[in-house]
XYZ file of C-alpha atoms in Angstrom:
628
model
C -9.368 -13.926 -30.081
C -6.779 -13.599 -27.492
C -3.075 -12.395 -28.889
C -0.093 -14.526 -28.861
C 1.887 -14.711 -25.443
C 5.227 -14.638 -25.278
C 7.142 -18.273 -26.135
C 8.333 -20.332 -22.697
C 10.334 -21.966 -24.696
C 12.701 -20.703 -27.467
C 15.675 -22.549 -29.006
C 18.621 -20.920 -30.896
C 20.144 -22.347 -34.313
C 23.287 -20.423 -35.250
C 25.167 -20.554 -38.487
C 27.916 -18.165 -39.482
C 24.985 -16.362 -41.770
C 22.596 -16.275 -39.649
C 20.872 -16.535 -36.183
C 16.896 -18.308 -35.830
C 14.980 -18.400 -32.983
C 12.194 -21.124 -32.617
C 9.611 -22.309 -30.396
C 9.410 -26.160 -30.107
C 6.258 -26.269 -28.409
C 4.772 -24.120 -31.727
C 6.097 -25.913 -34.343
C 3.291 -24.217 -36.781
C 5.021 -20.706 -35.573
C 7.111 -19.080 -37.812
C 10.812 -18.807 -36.803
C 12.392 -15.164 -36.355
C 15.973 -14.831 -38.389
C 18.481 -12.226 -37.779
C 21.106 -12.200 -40.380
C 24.677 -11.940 -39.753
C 26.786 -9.568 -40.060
C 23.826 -7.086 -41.242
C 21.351 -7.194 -38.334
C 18.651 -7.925 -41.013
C 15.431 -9.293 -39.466
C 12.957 -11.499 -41.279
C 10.358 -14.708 -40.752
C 11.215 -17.989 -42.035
C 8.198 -20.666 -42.021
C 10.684 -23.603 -43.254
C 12.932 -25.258 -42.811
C 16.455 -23.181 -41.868
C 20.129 -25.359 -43.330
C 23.418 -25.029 -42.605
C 22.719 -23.880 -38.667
C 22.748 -26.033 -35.701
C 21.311 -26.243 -31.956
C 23.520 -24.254 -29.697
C 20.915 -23.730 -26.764
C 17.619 -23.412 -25.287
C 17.141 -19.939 -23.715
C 14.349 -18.416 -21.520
C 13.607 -15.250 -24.273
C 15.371 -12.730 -25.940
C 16.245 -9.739 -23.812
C 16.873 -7.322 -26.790
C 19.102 -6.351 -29.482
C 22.027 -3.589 -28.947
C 24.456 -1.635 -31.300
C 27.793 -0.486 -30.170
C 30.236 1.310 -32.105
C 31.636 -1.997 -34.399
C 28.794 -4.414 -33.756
C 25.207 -5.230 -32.789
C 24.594 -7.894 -30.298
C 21.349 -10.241 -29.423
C 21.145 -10.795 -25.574
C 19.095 -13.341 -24.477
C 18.146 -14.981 -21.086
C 20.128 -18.196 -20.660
C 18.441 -18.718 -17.274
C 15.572 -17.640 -15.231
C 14.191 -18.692 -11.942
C 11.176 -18.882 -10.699
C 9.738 -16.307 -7.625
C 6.339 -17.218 -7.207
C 3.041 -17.031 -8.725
C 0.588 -14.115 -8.885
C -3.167 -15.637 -10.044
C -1.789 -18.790 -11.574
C 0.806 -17.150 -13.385
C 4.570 -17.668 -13.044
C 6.927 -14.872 -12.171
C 10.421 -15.033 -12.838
C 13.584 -13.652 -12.048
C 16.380 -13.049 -14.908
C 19.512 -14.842 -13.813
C 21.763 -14.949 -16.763
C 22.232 -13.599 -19.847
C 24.142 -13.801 -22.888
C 25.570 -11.508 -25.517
C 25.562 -12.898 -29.299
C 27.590 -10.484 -31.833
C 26.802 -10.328 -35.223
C 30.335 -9.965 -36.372
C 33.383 -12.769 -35.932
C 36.034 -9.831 -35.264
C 39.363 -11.440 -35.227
C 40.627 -8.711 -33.316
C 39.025 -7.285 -29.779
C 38.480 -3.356 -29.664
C 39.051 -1.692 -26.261
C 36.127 0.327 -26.106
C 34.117 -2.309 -27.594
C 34.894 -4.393 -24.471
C 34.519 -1.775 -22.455
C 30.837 -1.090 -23.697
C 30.321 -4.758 -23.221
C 31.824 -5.009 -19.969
C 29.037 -2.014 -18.439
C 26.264 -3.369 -20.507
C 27.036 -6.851 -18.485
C 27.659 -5.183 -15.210
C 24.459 -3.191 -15.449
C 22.364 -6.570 -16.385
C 24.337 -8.718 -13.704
C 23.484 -5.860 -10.762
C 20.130 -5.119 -11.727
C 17.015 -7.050 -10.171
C 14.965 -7.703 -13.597
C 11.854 -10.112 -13.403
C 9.137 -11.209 -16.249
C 6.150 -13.473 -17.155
C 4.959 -15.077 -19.731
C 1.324 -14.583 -18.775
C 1.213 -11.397 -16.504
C 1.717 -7.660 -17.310
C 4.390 -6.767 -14.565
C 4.486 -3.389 -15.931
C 1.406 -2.469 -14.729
C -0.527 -2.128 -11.572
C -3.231 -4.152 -11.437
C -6.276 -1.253 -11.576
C -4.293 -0.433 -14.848
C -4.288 -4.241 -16.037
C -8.296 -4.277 -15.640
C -8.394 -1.366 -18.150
C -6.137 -3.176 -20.879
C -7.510 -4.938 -23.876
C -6.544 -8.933 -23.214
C -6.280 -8.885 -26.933
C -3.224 -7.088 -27.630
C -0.118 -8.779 -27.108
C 1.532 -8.387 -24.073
C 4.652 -6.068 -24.826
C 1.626 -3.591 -26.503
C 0.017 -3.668 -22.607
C 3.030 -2.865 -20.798
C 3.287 0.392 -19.494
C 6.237 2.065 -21.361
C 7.832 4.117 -18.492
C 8.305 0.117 -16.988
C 8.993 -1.690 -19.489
C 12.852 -1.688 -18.792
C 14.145 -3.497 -22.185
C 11.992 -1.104 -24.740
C 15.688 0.450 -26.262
C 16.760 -2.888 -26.553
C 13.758 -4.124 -28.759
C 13.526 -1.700 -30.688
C 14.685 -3.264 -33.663
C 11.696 -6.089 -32.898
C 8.839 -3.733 -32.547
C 10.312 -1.651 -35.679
C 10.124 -4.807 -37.231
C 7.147 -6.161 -36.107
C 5.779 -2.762 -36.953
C 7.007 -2.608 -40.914
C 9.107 0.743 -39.643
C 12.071 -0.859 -40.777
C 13.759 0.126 -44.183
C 15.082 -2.336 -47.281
C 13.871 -6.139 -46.634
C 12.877 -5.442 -43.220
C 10.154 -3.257 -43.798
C 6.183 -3.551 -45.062
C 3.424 -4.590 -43.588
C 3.059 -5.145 -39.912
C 4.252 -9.130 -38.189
C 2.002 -9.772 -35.807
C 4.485 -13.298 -35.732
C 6.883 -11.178 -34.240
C 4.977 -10.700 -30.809
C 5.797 -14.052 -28.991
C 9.591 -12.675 -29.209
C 9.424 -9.581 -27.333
C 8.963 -9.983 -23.841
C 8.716 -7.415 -21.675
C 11.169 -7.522 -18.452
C 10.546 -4.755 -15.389
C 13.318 -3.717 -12.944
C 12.926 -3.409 -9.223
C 11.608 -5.633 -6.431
C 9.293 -8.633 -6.334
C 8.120 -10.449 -3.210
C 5.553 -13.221 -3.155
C 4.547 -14.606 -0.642
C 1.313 -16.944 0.733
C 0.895 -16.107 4.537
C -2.375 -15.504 6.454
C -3.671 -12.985 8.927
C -5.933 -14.335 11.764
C -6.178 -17.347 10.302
C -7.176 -15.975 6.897
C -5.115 -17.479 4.201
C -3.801 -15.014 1.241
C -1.308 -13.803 -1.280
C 0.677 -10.933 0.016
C 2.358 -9.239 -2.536
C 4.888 -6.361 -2.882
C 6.685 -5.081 -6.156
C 8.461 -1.957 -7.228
C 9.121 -0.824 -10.735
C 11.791 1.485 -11.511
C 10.879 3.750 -14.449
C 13.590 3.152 -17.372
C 13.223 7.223 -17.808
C 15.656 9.661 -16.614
C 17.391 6.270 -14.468
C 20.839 6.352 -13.126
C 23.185 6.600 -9.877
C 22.794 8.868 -6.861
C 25.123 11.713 -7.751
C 24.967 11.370 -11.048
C 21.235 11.662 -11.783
C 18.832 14.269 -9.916
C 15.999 16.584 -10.138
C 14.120 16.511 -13.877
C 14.820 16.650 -17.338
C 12.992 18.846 -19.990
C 10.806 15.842 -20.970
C 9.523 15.637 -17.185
C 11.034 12.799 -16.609
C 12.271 12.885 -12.386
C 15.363 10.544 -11.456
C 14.868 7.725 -9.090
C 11.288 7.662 -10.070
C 9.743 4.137 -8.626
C 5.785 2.928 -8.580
C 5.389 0.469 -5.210
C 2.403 -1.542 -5.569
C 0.941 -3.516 -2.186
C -1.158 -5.627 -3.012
C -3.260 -8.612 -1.252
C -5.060 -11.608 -3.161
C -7.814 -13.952 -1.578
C -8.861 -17.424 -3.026
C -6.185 -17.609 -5.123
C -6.295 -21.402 -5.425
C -4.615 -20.986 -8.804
C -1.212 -19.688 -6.800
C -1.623 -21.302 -3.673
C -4.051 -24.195 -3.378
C -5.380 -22.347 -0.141
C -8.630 -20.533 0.620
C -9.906 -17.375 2.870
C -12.635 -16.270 4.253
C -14.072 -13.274 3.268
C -16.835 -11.587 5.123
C -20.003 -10.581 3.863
C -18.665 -6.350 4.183
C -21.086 -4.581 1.567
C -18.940 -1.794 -0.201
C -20.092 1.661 -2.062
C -21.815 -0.171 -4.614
C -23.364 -2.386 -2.396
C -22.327 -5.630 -3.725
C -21.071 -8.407 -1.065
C -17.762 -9.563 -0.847
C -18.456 -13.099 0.091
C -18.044 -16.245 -2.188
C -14.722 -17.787 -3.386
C -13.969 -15.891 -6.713
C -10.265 -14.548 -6.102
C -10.016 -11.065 -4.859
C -7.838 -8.715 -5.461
C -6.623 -5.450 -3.068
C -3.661 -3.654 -3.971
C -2.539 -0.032 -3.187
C -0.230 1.884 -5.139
C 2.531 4.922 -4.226
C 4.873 6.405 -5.851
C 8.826 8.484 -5.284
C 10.565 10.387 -6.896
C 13.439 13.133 -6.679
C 12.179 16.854 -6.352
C 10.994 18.300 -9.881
C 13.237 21.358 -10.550
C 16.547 21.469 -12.101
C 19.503 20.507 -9.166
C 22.334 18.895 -9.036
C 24.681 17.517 -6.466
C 28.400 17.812 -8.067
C 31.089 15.567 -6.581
C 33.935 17.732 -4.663
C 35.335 13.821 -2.241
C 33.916 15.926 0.039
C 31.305 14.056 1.888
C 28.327 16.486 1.159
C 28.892 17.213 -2.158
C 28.072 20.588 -3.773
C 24.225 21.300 -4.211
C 23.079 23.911 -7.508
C 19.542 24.594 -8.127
C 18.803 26.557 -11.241
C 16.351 29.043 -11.129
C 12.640 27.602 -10.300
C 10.537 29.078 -13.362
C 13.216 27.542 -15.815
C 11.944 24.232 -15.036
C 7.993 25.322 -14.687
C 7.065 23.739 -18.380
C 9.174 20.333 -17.051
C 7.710 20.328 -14.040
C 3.779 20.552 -15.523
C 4.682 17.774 -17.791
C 5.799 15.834 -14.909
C 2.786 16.397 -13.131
C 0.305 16.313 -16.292
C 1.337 12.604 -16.685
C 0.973 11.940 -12.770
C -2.036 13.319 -12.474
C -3.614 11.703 -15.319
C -2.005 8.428 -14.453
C -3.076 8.719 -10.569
C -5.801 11.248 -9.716
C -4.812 13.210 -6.876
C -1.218 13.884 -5.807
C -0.091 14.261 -2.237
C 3.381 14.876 -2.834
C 4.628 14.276 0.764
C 7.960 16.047 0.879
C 10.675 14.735 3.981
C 13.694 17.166 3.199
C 15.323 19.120 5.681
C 13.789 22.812 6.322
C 17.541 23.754 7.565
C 21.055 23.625 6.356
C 21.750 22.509 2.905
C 18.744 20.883 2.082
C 16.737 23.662 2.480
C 16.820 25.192 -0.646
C 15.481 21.725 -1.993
C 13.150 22.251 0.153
C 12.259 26.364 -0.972
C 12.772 25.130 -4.475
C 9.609 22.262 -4.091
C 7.469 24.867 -2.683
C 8.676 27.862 -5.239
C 7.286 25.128 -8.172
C 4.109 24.627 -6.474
C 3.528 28.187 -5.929
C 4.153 28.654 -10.061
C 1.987 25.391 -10.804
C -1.054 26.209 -8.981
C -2.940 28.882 -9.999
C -4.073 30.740 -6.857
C -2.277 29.204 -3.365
C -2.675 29.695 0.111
C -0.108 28.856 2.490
C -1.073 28.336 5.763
C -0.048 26.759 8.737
C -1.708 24.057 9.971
C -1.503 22.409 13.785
C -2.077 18.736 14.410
C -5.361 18.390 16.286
C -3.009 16.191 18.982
C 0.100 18.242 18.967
C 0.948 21.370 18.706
C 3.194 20.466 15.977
C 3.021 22.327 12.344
C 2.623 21.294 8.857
C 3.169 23.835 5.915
C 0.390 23.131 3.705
C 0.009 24.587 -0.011
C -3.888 24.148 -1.188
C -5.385 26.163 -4.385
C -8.076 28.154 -4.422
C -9.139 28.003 -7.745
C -11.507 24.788 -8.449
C -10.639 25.411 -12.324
C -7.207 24.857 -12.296
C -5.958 21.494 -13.502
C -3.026 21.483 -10.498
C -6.036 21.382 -8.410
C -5.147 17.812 -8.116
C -1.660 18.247 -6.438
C -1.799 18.709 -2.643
C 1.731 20.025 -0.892
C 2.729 18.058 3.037
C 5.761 19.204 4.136
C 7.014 16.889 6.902
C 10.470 17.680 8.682
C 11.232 14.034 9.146
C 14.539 13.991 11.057
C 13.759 16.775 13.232
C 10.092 15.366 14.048
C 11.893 11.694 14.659
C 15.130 12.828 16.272
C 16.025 11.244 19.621
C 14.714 7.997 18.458
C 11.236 9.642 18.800
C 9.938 6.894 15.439
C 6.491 7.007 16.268
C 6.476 10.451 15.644
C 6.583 9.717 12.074
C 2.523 8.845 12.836
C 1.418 12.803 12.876
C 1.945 12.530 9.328
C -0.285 10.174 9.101
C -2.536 12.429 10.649
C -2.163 14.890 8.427
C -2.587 12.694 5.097
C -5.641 10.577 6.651
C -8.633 12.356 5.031
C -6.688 11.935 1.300
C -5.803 8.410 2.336
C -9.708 7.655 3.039
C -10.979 9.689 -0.039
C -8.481 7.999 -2.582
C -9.312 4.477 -1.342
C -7.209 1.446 -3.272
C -8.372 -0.651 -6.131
C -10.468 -3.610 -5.234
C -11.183 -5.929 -8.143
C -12.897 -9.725 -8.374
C -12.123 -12.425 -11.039
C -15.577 -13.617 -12.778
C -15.522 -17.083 -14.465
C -15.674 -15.986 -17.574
C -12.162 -13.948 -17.215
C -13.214 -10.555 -16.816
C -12.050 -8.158 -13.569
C -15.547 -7.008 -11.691
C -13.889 -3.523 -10.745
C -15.532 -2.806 -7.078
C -13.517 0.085 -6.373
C -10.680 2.251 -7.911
C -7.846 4.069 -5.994
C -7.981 8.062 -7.218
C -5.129 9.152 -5.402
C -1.190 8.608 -4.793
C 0.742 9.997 -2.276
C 3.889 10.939 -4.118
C 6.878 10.812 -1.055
C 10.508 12.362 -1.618
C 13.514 13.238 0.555
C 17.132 14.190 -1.321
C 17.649 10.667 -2.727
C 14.459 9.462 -2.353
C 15.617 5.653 -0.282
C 15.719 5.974 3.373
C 13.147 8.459 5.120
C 10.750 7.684 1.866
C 11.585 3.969 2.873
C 10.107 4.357 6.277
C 7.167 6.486 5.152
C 5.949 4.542 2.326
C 5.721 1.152 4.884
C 3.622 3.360 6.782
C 1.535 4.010 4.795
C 1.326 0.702 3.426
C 0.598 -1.099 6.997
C -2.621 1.791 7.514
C -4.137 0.906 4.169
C -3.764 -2.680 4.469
C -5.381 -3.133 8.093
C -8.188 -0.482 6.263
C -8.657 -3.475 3.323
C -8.781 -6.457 6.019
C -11.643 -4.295 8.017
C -13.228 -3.482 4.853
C -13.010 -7.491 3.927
C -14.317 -8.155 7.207
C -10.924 -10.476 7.989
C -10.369 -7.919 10.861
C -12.959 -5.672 13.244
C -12.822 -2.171 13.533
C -9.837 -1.275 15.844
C -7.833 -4.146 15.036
C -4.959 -3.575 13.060
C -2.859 -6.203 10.729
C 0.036 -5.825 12.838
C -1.463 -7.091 15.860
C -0.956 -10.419 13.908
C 3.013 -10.827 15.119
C 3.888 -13.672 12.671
C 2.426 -11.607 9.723
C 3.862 -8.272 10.889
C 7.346 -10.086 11.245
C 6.621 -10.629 7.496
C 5.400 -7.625 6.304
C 8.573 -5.335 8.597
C 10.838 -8.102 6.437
C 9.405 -7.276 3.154
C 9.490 -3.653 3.529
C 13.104 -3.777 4.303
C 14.029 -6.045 1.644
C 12.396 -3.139 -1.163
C 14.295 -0.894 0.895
C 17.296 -2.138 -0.022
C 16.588 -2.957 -3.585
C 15.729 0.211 -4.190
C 18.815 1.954 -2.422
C 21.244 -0.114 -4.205
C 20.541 0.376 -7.878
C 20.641 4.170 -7.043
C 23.181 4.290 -4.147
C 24.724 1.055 -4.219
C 24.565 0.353 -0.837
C 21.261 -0.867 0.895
C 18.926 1.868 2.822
C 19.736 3.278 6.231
C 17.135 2.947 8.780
C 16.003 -0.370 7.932
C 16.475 -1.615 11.274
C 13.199 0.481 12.315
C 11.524 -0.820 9.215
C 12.472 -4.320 10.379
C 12.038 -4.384 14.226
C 9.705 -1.441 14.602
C 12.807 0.380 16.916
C 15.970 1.808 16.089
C 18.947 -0.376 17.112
C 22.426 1.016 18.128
C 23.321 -2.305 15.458
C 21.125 -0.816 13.268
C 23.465 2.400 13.355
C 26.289 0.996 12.939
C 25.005 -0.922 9.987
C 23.889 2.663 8.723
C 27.455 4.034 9.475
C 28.674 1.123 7.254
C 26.165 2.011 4.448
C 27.108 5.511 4.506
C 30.768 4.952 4.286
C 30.438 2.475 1.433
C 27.892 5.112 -0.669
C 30.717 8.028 -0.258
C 33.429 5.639 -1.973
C 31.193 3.789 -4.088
C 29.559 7.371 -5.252
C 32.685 9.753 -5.753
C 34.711 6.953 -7.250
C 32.680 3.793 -9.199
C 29.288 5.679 -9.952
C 31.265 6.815 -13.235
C 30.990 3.382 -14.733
C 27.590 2.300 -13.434
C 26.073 5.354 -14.822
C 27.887 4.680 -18.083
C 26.155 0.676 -18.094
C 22.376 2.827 -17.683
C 23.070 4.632 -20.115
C 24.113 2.032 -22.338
C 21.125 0.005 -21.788
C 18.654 2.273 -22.128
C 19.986 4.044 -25.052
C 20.639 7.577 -23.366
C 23.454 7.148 -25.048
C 24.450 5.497 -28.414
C 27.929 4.598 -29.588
C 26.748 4.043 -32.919
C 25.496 7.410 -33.595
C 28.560 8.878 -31.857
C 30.335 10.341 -34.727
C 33.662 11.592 -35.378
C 36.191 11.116 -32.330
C 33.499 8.543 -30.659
C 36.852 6.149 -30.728
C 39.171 6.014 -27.726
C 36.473 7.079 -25.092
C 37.812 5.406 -22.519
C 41.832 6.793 -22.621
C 42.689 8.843 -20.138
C 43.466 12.591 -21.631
C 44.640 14.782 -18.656
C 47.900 15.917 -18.282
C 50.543 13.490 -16.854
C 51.017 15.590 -13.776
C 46.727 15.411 -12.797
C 47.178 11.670 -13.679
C 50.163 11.146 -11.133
C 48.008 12.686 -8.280
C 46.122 9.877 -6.887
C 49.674 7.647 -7.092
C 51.699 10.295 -5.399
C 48.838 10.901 -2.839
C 48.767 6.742 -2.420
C 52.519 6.559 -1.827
C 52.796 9.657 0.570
C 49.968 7.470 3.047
C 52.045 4.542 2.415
C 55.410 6.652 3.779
C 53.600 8.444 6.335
C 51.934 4.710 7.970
C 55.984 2.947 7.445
C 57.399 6.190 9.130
C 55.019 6.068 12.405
C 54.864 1.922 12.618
C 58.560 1.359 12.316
C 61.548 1.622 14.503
C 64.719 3.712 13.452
C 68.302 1.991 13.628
C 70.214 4.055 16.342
C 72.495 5.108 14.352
C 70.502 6.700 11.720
C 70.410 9.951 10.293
C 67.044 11.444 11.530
C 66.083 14.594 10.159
C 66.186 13.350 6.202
C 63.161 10.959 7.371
C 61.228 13.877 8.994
C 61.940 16.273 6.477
C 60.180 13.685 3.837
C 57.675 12.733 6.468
C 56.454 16.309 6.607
C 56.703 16.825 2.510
C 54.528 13.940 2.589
C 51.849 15.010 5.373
C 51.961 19.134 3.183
C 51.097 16.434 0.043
């Protein structure tokens, strides 16, 4: 017996005692209650009086407490993105917050809280199915058990709304206390529904006149997330900021998605099994990024580089391992391709990376390799001991601006190079639909390569669609859609697409950490670097310093929030008035005196004196105001 899938369809009675949630197209389902003003949850099977329609919603994001009240946000409206298999994706759109409380009176911070909770919802790019787990890459979906319900599949470091339903699954669970408690609801499942954040692209194209499903996501992990400056390195769970899982995949067949078709040649693989036949095929390759796993910290100064700390490397050793336990487990083996500078300030990043390796592995050599084409060099770090468990993590150091400067971009390629024999040997998962609903797993990828640079967007950006185009032309060959020596982007409408794509995650990705979308994009897009495409990235930049020394404060704050790093409700004592501003009046009066001594200076240089005006009054203040 298959579990219950979320509802499509919910509708919301409210009364001033109570809110009930119902599915119309389940009338036999019981409805889920949420008393008011107590937050009580419980399962009615009849009939509910005294409430009334107010709306039909998409699903029920979560439940929050703030410091005076709890609130139920739903999804008021969703759209629609595509379809992966048969099953509808969707995109949140709008939400709505439902207090608990009628409070006659408004509370600043209360509406403060709401107003970053709302920001943070209204910024970030969340999407969910009904049918799919978008939490997980599909190898990882062909190892779930189809019987549990889907919010019990999701993978917890994606599923983005986990704080927020909490009070669901502690329901659901019989982990609440009083009337809320007992034995577990398996009613309750069809409620929670699992949202990710990050990037979704769907799209039904062809290469060579091979119809497919070309599909590119990104999940941000809900773990250690924030804003550029505000959130780097690790914490002591393991948990890196900016940590996101890109998944490429390609579908064939899937008449379900797109009514189309695709030939697939008859290409044995390992196993020896042919490919041919019209069951819908799946081929999807996964990487991952993530910021350097030590302890640093860049600390806001307005300057435009702000000031980098590292604390020392074998403080965060037992971090780092647990950071690495979970990724190895999760992925096999680790190429953790690091882009950083090796000069300047960025090189004790750099130092820092390799100092952790060092500790990690048991044994390491460090040697320098040269390219078998160049006489270029890459710093390697392999162990020696077979025994060790950090066996599995493989150092590349790659100087990416000074490799690619002078517009030299296909210089980026020796790194390819360099990671080809892991590439090969970690292969990409390659799975087949049988009629009666199984996955017939052909092959499994047993490797990641894990890219970084200091904020983990722009030269990972360019990397990671690198690597993407050289495993996908290896999965056409391998298909038999292309020979050996063609390559996918010698298709020009599907490489326009696929440049297009790339850049679009790009700039997801860069602007719910940055707030600004990536730089270089016009070389992800085009293939060449474009003096438009610098001035776009002198635009970027611009907009990241003010947006990061002066509004990061507040969209850190809404992250928080949401994913309960931090909890008004258990604030205690002096948790009121958070938001007034308690530095002396003179440090307050900066920024204003600062503004009007600009303002002076601009009127005094633009304007004409009368002639018979006093002059040196004016320069005297003119030059007070320049010292200021």
């Amino acid at each position: 017996m298959s579990a219950m899938l979320p509802f499509r369809d919910i509708n919301v009675h409210a009364s001033s005692t109570y809110y009930a949630f119902s599915s119309p197209s389940s009338p036999n389902a019981p409805s889920l209650v949420i008393e008011r003003p107590t937050g009580d949850l419980r399962l009615n099977d009849g009939k509910l009086t005294g409430g009334h329609r107010v709306s039909s919603i998409s699903g029920i994001l979560g439940i929050i407490k703030l410091r005076l009240d709890s609130y139920v946000i739903v999804i008021t409206k969703s759209q629609q993105v595509g379809r992966i298999k048969g099953h509808q994706i969707y995109k949140v759109i709008s939400t709505e917050f439902m207090p608990l409380r009628e409070r006659q009176v408004t509370d600043p911070d209360e509406e403060m809280y709401l107003h970053y909770l709302k920001m943070q919802i209204k910024s970030g790019p969340m999407f969910f199915s009904y049918t799919f787990d978008l939490t997980n890459s599909f190898q990882r979906q062909a190892q779930c058990d189809p019987k549990e319900p889907l919010w019990q599949r999701a993978d917890d470091r994606f599923f983005w709304n986990r704080f927020v339903c909490s009070s669901l699954i502690d329901f659901r669970e019989g982990k609440g206390a009083g009337r809320t408690g007992g034995a577990v609801k398996s009613e309750v499942d069809p409620y929670i529904l699992p949202i990710m954040f990050g990037m979704m692209n769907i799209t039904n194209t062809s290469v060579k006149g091979n119809a497919l499903t070309f599909v590119l996501m990104t999940r941000r992990s809900r773990h250690r997330a924030g804003t550029r400056y505000m959130s780097r390195g690790l914490d002591e769970q393991g948990h890196v900021s900016n940590f996101n899982e890109t998944e490429q995949a390609v579908i064939l067949n899937d008449s379900a998605s797109s009514g189309l078709s695709s030939f697939a040649g008859d290409q044995g693989f390992q196993n020896g099994k042919p490919v041919g036949g019209r069951e819908t095929q799946v081929l999807a390759y996964v990487e991952t990024r993530g910021s350097v796993p030590v302890y640093w910290a860049e600390v806001n100064t307005l300057k435009y580089t702000p000031k980098l700390q590292i604390r020392g490397v074998e403080s965060a050793a037992k971090a780092a391992g647990s950071h690495f336990d979970e990724q190895i487990r999760l992925y096999g083996e680790n190429y953790m391709v690091n882009l950083v500078n090796q000069k300047g300030r960025e090189k004790d990043v750099k130092d820092a990376y390799e100092d952790m390796v060092k500790i990690l592995q048991s044994t390491p050599v460090e040697k320098q390799e040269r390219d078998h084409k160049t006489n270029e060099r890459f710093n390697v770090i392999e162990p020696t001991d077979q025994k060790s468990w950090y066996d599995h993590l493989h150092y590349v150091y790659f100087d990416f601006h000074n490799e690619t400067k002078g517009l030299k971009w296909h210089r980026a390629l020796l790194l390819l190079d360099q990671l080809k024999d892991g590439l090969e040997a970690g292969g990409y998962f390659h799975g087949i639909d049988m009629p009666s609903g199984g996955i017939d797993v052909r092959r499994k990828q047993t490797a990641v390569v894990r890219t970084n640079c200091m904020d983990c967007l722009d030269r990972t950006n360019v990397i990671q669609s690198m690597l993407g185009r050289w495993t996908l032309t290896r999965q056409l060959i391998d298909l038999g859609v292309l020979r050996p020596g063609e390559s996918a982007q010698d298709d020009q409408t599907f490489e326009h697409l696929f440049r297009n794509v790339w850049a679009d995650n790009a700039d997801v990705v860069s602007r719910s950490y940055s707030g600004t979308g990536a730089l270089k994009t016009d070389f992800t897009r085009t293939g060449n670097r474009t003096k438009a495409g610098a001035l776009q990235d002198l635009n970027n930049s611009i907009t990241r310093y003010i947006r990061n020394n002066f509004q990061d404060g507040p969209r850190q704050d809404g992250f928080d929030l949401f994913l309960g790093a931090y909890r008004p409700d258990e604030a205690g004592i002096g948790a009121a008035n958070q938001f007034i501003d308690r530095r002396p009046l003179l440090v307050q009066a900066v920024p204003y005196v600062l503004g009007f001594c600009v303002f002076f200076i601009a009127v005094s240089v633009t304007t004409n004196r009368m002639p018979d005006s006093t002059v040196w009054p004016l320069r005297m203040f003119t030059l007070f105001c320049m010292g200021v």
